[in-house]
Coordinates of C-alpha atoms and ligand atoms in Angstrom, one line a residue:
M1 CA -19.2 44.8 2.1
R2 CA -19.4 41.8 4.3
V3 CA -16.6 41.2 6.9
L4 CA -16.3 38.3 9.2
G5 CA -14.4 38.9 12.6
V6 CA -12.4 36.6 14.7
E7 CA -12.1 37.3 18.3
T8 CA -9.8 35.0 20.3
S9 CA -7.8 37.4 22.5
C10 CA -8.8 36.0 26.1
D11 CA -11.4 33.6 26.9
E12 CA -14.3 34.4 24.3
C13 CA -14.1 32.3 21.0
S14 CA -16.3 34.5 18.5
V15 CA -16.9 35.1 15.1
A16 CA -19.2 37.4 13.6
V17 CA -20.5 38.5 10.3
V18 CA -21.2 42.7 10.0
E19 CA -22.3 44.4 7.0
D20 CA -20.7 47.8 6.2
G21 CA -19.3 48.2 9.7
A22 CA -22.8 48.6 10.9
R23 CA -25.3 45.6 11.0
I24 CA -24.3 42.1 12.7
L25 CA -25.7 39.7 10.6
G26 CA -24.7 37.0 12.8
Q27 CA -22.5 36.2 15.7
I28 CA -21.5 33.4 17.7
I29 CA -19.6 34.1 21.2
A30 CA -18.5 30.9 23.2
T31 CA -17.3 31.7 26.4
Q32 CA -15.1 29.6 28.4
I33 CA -16.0 30.5 32.0
D34 CA -16.9 27.0 32.7
Q35 CA -13.0 26.1 31.6
H36 CA -11.6 28.7 33.8
G37 CA -14.0 28.7 36.9
P38 CA -12.3 26.1 38.7
Y39 CA -8.9 28.0 38.5
G40 CA -10.3 31.4 39.6
G41 CA -9.1 33.1 36.7
V42 CA -8.1 32.6 33.2
V43 CA -5.5 29.7 32.5
P44 CA -3.6 31.0 29.3
E45 CA -2.8 27.3 28.3
I46 CA -6.4 26.2 28.4
A47 CA -7.5 29.3 26.7
S48 CA -5.3 28.5 23.7
R49 CA -6.3 24.9 23.4
T50 CA -10.0 25.5 23.9
H51 CA -9.8 28.3 21.3
T52 CA -8.5 25.6 19.1
E53 CA -10.8 23.1 19.5
W54 CA -13.8 25.5 18.9
I55 CA -12.8 27.8 16.2
S56 CA -14.1 26.2 13.5
G57 CA -17.4 25.3 15.0
V58 CA -17.7 28.7 16.0
Y59 CA -17.0 29.9 12.5
T60 CA -19.8 27.7 11.0
R61 CA -22.2 28.3 13.2
A62 CA -21.7 32.2 12.8
L63 CA -22.2 31.7 9.0
Q64 CA -25.3 29.7 9.4
E65 CA -26.4 32.3 11.8
A66 CA -25.7 35.0 9.3
G67 CA -27.1 33.3 6.1
V68 CA -24.2 34.0 4.5
A69 CA -21.8 31.6 2.6
A70 CA -18.2 32.1 2.5
S71 CA -17.9 32.9 -0.7
E72 CA -20.0 35.9 -0.5
L73 CA -17.2 37.3 2.3
D74 CA -15.4 40.5 1.4
G75 CA -12.6 40.6 3.8
I76 CA -11.6 38.4 7.1
A77 CA -10.6 40.5 10.3
V78 CA -9.1 39.4 13.3
T79 CA -7.9 40.7 16.6
T80 CA -4.2 40.7 16.7
R81 CA -3.1 42.9 20.0
P82 CA -3.4 43.0 22.8
G83 CA -4.5 39.8 24.3
L84 CA -2.9 36.4 25.4
S85 CA -0.2 35.5 22.9
G86 CA -1.3 31.7 22.4
S87 CA -5.0 33.0 22.1
L88 CA -4.2 35.3 19.4
V89 CA -2.6 33.1 17.6
V90 CA -5.2 30.6 17.1
G91 CA -7.7 33.2 15.8
L92 CA -4.9 34.9 13.5
S93 CA -3.9 31.5 11.9
F94 CA -7.5 30.7 11.2
A95 CA -8.3 34.2 10.1
K96 CA -5.1 33.5 7.7
G97 CA -6.3 30.3 6.3
L98 CA -9.5 31.7 5.7
A99 CA -8.6 34.8 3.7
F100 CA -5.9 32.8 2.0
G101 CA -8.2 29.9 1.1
L102 CA -11.0 32.8 0.0
G103 CA -8.6 34.6 -1.8
I104 CA -10.2 37.8 0.3
P105 CA -8.4 40.6 2.3
L106 CA -7.1 40.1 5.4
I107 CA -6.9 42.8 8.4
G108 CA -5.6 42.7 11.9
V109 CA -7.3 44.9 14.4
D110 CA -6.6 46.3 17.7
H111 CA -8.7 45.0 20.6
V112 CA -8.9 48.2 22.3
L113 CA -10.0 50.2 19.5
A114 CA -12.8 47.4 18.4
H115 CA -14.2 47.7 22.2
L116 CA -14.5 51.5 21.5
Y117 CA -16.2 51.0 18.2
A118 CA -18.6 48.2 19.5
P119 CA -21.4 50.7 20.5
Q120 CA -21.3 52.2 16.5
L121 CA -23.1 48.8 15.6
E122 CA -25.8 50.0 17.6
Q123 CA -26.4 53.6 17.3
E124 CA -24.2 56.2 15.4
V125 CA -21.7 57.9 18.1
E126 CA -20.1 60.7 16.8
Y127 CA -16.2 61.3 17.4
P128 CA -14.5 62.4 19.4
F129 CA -15.3 61.2 22.7
L130 CA -13.8 59.8 25.9
G131 CA -13.1 56.5 25.9
L132 CA -13.6 53.9 29.2
L133 CA -12.5 50.6 28.6
V134 CA -12.8 48.5 31.8
S135 CA -12.6 44.8 32.0
G136 CA -10.4 42.1 33.3
G137 CA -7.6 42.7 31.2
H138 CA -7.9 46.8 30.9
T139 CA -8.4 50.0 32.3
I140 CA -8.2 52.8 29.9
I141 CA -9.1 56.2 29.7
A142 CA -8.6 57.5 26.2
R143 CA -9.5 60.5 23.8
V144 CA -10.9 58.7 20.8
S145 CA -10.9 60.9 17.7
D146 CA -11.9 58.3 14.8
P147 CA -12.3 54.6 14.3
F148 CA -8.3 54.4 14.3
T149 CA -6.6 56.9 16.7
M150 CA -7.0 57.4 20.5
Q151 CA -4.6 58.8 22.9
V152 CA -4.3 57.0 26.0
M153 CA -4.8 59.5 29.1
G154 CA -4.9 57.2 31.9
T155 CA -4.5 53.6 32.7
T156 CA -3.9 50.8 35.8
I157 CA -0.4 50.9 37.3
D158 CA -0.8 47.9 38.7
D159 CA -3.9 45.7 38.3
A160 CA -6.8 46.1 35.9
C161 CA -10.4 47.1 37.2
G162 CA -12.0 43.8 36.6
E163 CA -9.1 42.0 37.8
A164 CA -9.5 43.8 41.2
F165 CA -13.2 42.8 41.4
D166 CA -12.3 39.1 40.5
K167 CA -9.5 39.1 43.1
V168 CA -12.1 40.6 46.0
A169 CA -14.7 38.0 44.6
K170 CA -12.3 35.2 44.8
H171 CA -11.3 36.4 48.5
L172 CA -14.9 36.4 49.4
N173 CA -15.7 32.9 47.9
L174 CA -17.9 34.4 45.3
G175 CA -17.0 32.2 42.3
Y176 CA -15.5 33.5 39.2
P177 CA -15.7 35.9 37.1
G178 CA -16.8 37.7 40.7
G179 CA -17.8 41.1 39.4
V180 CA -21.3 40.6 38.3
A181 CA -21.3 38.6 42.1
I182 CA -19.6 41.4 44.0
D183 CA -22.4 43.8 42.0
R184 CA -25.3 41.7 43.3
L185 CA -24.1 41.3 46.9
A186 CA -23.2 44.9 47.1
S187 CA -26.8 46.1 46.6
E188 CA -27.6 43.9 49.8
G189 CA -24.9 45.6 51.7
D190 CA -23.9 49.3 52.8
S191 CA -21.0 50.9 51.3
R192 CA -20.2 53.0 54.7
A193 CA -19.1 50.1 56.3
F194 CA -15.5 50.3 55.5
N195 CA -13.7 53.5 54.2
F196 CA -11.4 51.9 51.7
P197 CA -8.1 54.5 50.7
D198 CA -7.5 55.8 47.3
P199 CA -4.0 56.1 46.6
S200 CA -2.9 59.6 45.4
L201 CA -1.5 58.9 42.2
H202 CA -2.7 62.0 40.3
K203 CA 0.1 64.3 40.1
G204 CA 2.1 65.3 36.9
D205 CA 1.9 62.1 34.7
H206 CA -0.2 60.2 36.6
R207 CA -3.0 62.4 36.4
Y208 CA -5.4 60.3 35.3
D209 CA -3.9 56.6 36.2
V210 CA -5.8 54.3 38.8
S211 CA -4.1 51.6 41.1
Y212 CA -5.8 48.6 42.6
S213 CA -3.2 46.8 44.2
G214 CA -3.6 48.8 47.1
L215 CA -7.4 48.7 47.5
K216 CA -7.1 44.7 47.0
T217 CA -4.8 44.6 49.6
A218 CA -7.1 46.7 51.8
V219 CA -9.9 44.5 51.4
V220 CA -7.6 41.0 51.6
N221 CA -5.0 42.2 54.4
Q222 CA -6.3 45.2 56.2
L223 CA -10.0 45.0 56.6
D224 CA -10.2 46.1 60.4
Q225 CA -8.1 49.2 59.6
F226 CA -10.6 50.5 57.3
W227 CA -13.8 49.4 59.3
N228 CA -16.4 51.7 60.3
R229 CA -17.6 50.0 63.5
E230 CA -21.2 51.4 63.2
F231 CA -21.6 48.7 60.5
E232 CA -21.4 44.9 60.6
K233 CA -18.4 43.1 59.0
N234 CA -19.9 40.9 56.4
N235 CA -19.6 40.2 53.0
A236 CA -22.2 42.3 51.3
N237 CA -21.2 45.3 53.6
I238 CA -17.6 44.6 52.3
A239 CA -18.4 44.2 48.5
A240 CA -20.7 47.5 48.8
S241 CA -17.7 49.2 50.0
F242 CA -15.2 47.9 47.7
Q243 CA -17.3 48.5 44.8
K244 CA -17.9 52.1 45.7
A245 CA -14.1 52.4 46.3
A246 CA -13.4 50.8 43.0
V247 CA -15.6 52.6 40.9
E248 CA -15.3 56.2 42.4
L249 CA -11.5 56.1 41.8
L250 CA -11.9 55.3 38.3
L251 CA -14.8 58.0 37.8
K252 CA -12.7 60.4 39.6
R253 CA -10.2 60.2 37.0
L254 CA -12.7 59.9 34.4
Y255 CA -14.2 63.4 35.0
R256 CA -10.7 65.0 35.7
A257 CA -10.1 63.9 31.7
A258 CA -13.5 64.9 31.0
E259 CA -12.6 68.4 32.3
D260 CA -9.5 68.8 30.8
S261 CA -10.2 67.8 27.4
G262 CA -13.6 69.2 27.1
L263 CA -15.0 65.9 25.9
R264 CA -18.4 65.5 27.7
R265 CA -19.4 62.4 25.4
V266 CA -18.2 58.9 27.0
V267 CA -18.1 55.6 25.4
A268 CA -18.0 52.6 27.8
G269 CA -17.2 49.5 27.5
G270 CA -15.7 46.1 29.1
G271 CA -17.3 43.9 31.3
V272 CA -17.1 46.4 34.5
A273 CA -19.1 49.0 32.3
A274 CA -22.2 46.6 33.0
N275 CA -21.7 47.4 36.8
S276 CA -24.3 49.1 38.2
Y277 CA -23.0 51.3 40.6
L278 CA -20.8 52.7 37.8
R279 CA -23.6 53.5 35.4
R280 CA -25.9 55.1 38.1
S281 CA -23.0 57.1 39.3
L282 CA -22.3 58.3 35.3
A283 CA -25.8 58.7 34.6
E284 CA -26.2 61.2 38.1
H285 CA -23.4 63.3 36.1
P286 CA -24.8 66.5 35.5
E287 CA -22.6 67.1 32.3
L288 CA -21.5 63.9 30.9
D289 CA -23.6 61.9 28.3
A290 CA -22.5 58.0 28.7
V291 CA -23.2 55.5 26.0
Y292 CA -23.1 51.7 26.3
P293 CA -23.3 48.9 24.2
S294 CA -25.5 46.3 25.2
L295 CA -24.2 43.6 27.6
E296 CA -23.6 41.3 24.5
L297 CA -21.4 44.1 22.7
C298 CA -19.8 45.3 26.0
T299 CA -17.5 42.1 26.6
D300 CA -15.2 40.5 24.0
N301 CA -17.2 39.8 20.9
G302 CA -16.1 39.1 16.7
A303 CA -18.7 41.7 15.6
M304 CA -16.5 44.8 17.2
V305 CA -13.6 43.5 15.4
A306 CA -15.5 43.3 11.7
G307 CA -16.9 46.2 12.4
L308 CA -13.8 48.3 12.9
A309 CA -12.4 46.2 9.9
Y310 CA -14.7 47.6 7.6
H311 CA -13.5 51.2 8.0
H312 CA -9.7 49.8 7.8
L313 CA -10.8 47.8 4.4
R314 CA -12.4 51.0 3.2
R315 CA -9.8 53.0 3.2
G316 CA -7.3 50.5 1.8
D317 CA -5.6 48.7 4.8
R318 CA -4.4 45.7 4.1
D319 CA -2.6 42.6 5.8
D320 CA -0.7 39.7 4.7
L321 CA 0.2 36.6 5.6
T322 CA 3.6 37.8 7.5
L323 CA 0.8 39.4 9.8
D324 CA 1.7 38.8 13.8
V325 CA 0.3 39.0 16.9
S326 CA 1.3 41.6 19.8
A327 CA 0.7 40.6 23.7
R328 CA 1.2 44.4 24.5
V329 CA -1.2 46.4 26.5
A330 CA -1.0 50.0 26.6
G331 CA 0.6 50.3 29.6
F332 CA 2.5 53.1 30.6
R333 CA 2.9 54.4 27.1
K334 CA 0.6 57.2 26.2
T335 CA 0.6 57.2 22.5
Y336 CA -1.3 54.1 21.2
P337 CA -1.1 52.1 19.3
Ligands
KG4_401 O1 -14.9 42.5 29.0 P1 -14.9 41.2 29.8 O2 -15.8 40.3 29.5 O3 -13.3 40.2 29.5 C1 -12.1 40.9 29.5 O4 -11.6 41.1 30.5 O5 -11.8 41.0 28.5 O6 -14.6 41.7 31.4 C2 -14.9 40.7 32.4 C3 -14.7 41.6 33.7 C4 -14.3 40.6 34.7 O7 -13.4 40.8 35.5 C5 -15.6 40.8 35.6 O8 -15.6 40.5 36.9 C6 -16.0 41.8 35.0 O9 -15.8 42.2 33.5 N1 -17.4 42.2 35.1 C7 -18.1 43.1 36.3 C8 -19.2 43.1 36.1 N2 -19.8 42.0 35.1 C9 -18.5 41.4 34.6 N3 -17.2 43.9 37.1 C10 -18.3 44.6 38.0 N4 -19.6 44.6 37.9 C11 -20.2 44.0 37.0 N5 -21.5 44.0 37.1
ZN402 ZN1 -12.0 42.9 25.9

């Protein structure tokens, strides 16, 4: 079964063709980083307008790369939630037009579940596992029991993890997106230079939740308060100390979730899963086994959408032309979707 996946939930415009939920026949990922860079973050209006301009060309190139004609497709999949409404609508409208025109099934897919499906496109990962999705828009620790079902254990109560990296990077004038720049700069710094706080939310209902706004404020407004004066107050030391604090507060919750759930396999996804400190720390954990998709499949892409959709279509799920988008992020709600 050949499924075409459309992903336009944020600032990547991507279309892919995937066979049987496992083999990527062709994929185009057009990133809008240059469009949003000057603003230091994604501008929703610009994102949706750019998707409108690009989607048709991205589709044509994806089919060309796959060597597949539109008439050979068996289904059209599209991300419908969560994400920027205006951007989601562009992908959805395009997908509806295709499905209607070709007379083949249409299926809307959840973006978070698609991220957690991504590694299956490169290797078979057994369920259940702990999902760790950390990007500019998501911070989720979840128990994932099959491709369609997850229970959110923890999330952020304010900023997303990648958002915190981006805001600190902006403060240090490192450009956008800032995660990679912080990661690089941190390798030249000493993480002992600043002892940043980890706000204690870990009681009761918030056992696995994180908060990044306090850490961001500490870096931006209260730096001296946390400065260990044996070290220089420079950007590399700030980056290293921030990165360590940001990742460790996340991993602390992840390890707690692993212990409580008994799950030992962790599937990571989202842009922050590329972070070198995070990968090193997880690898050093004696009991956990971490699986990462390649960098291309870690960030937003159409293949993860098409891959997950294959399973939806196989079990008979279908959407019709009344399908709509939803911006909602899991947030505090612990049941999902
Ligand atoms: O998954 P993604 O490409 O887009 C979405 O947000 O959906 O993730 C982008 C985020 C940005 O916030 C970026 O700064 C962060 O991932 N990021 C990183 C690294 N690479 C990307 N954060 C920390 N370390 C990295 N190496
Ligand atoms: Zn994403």
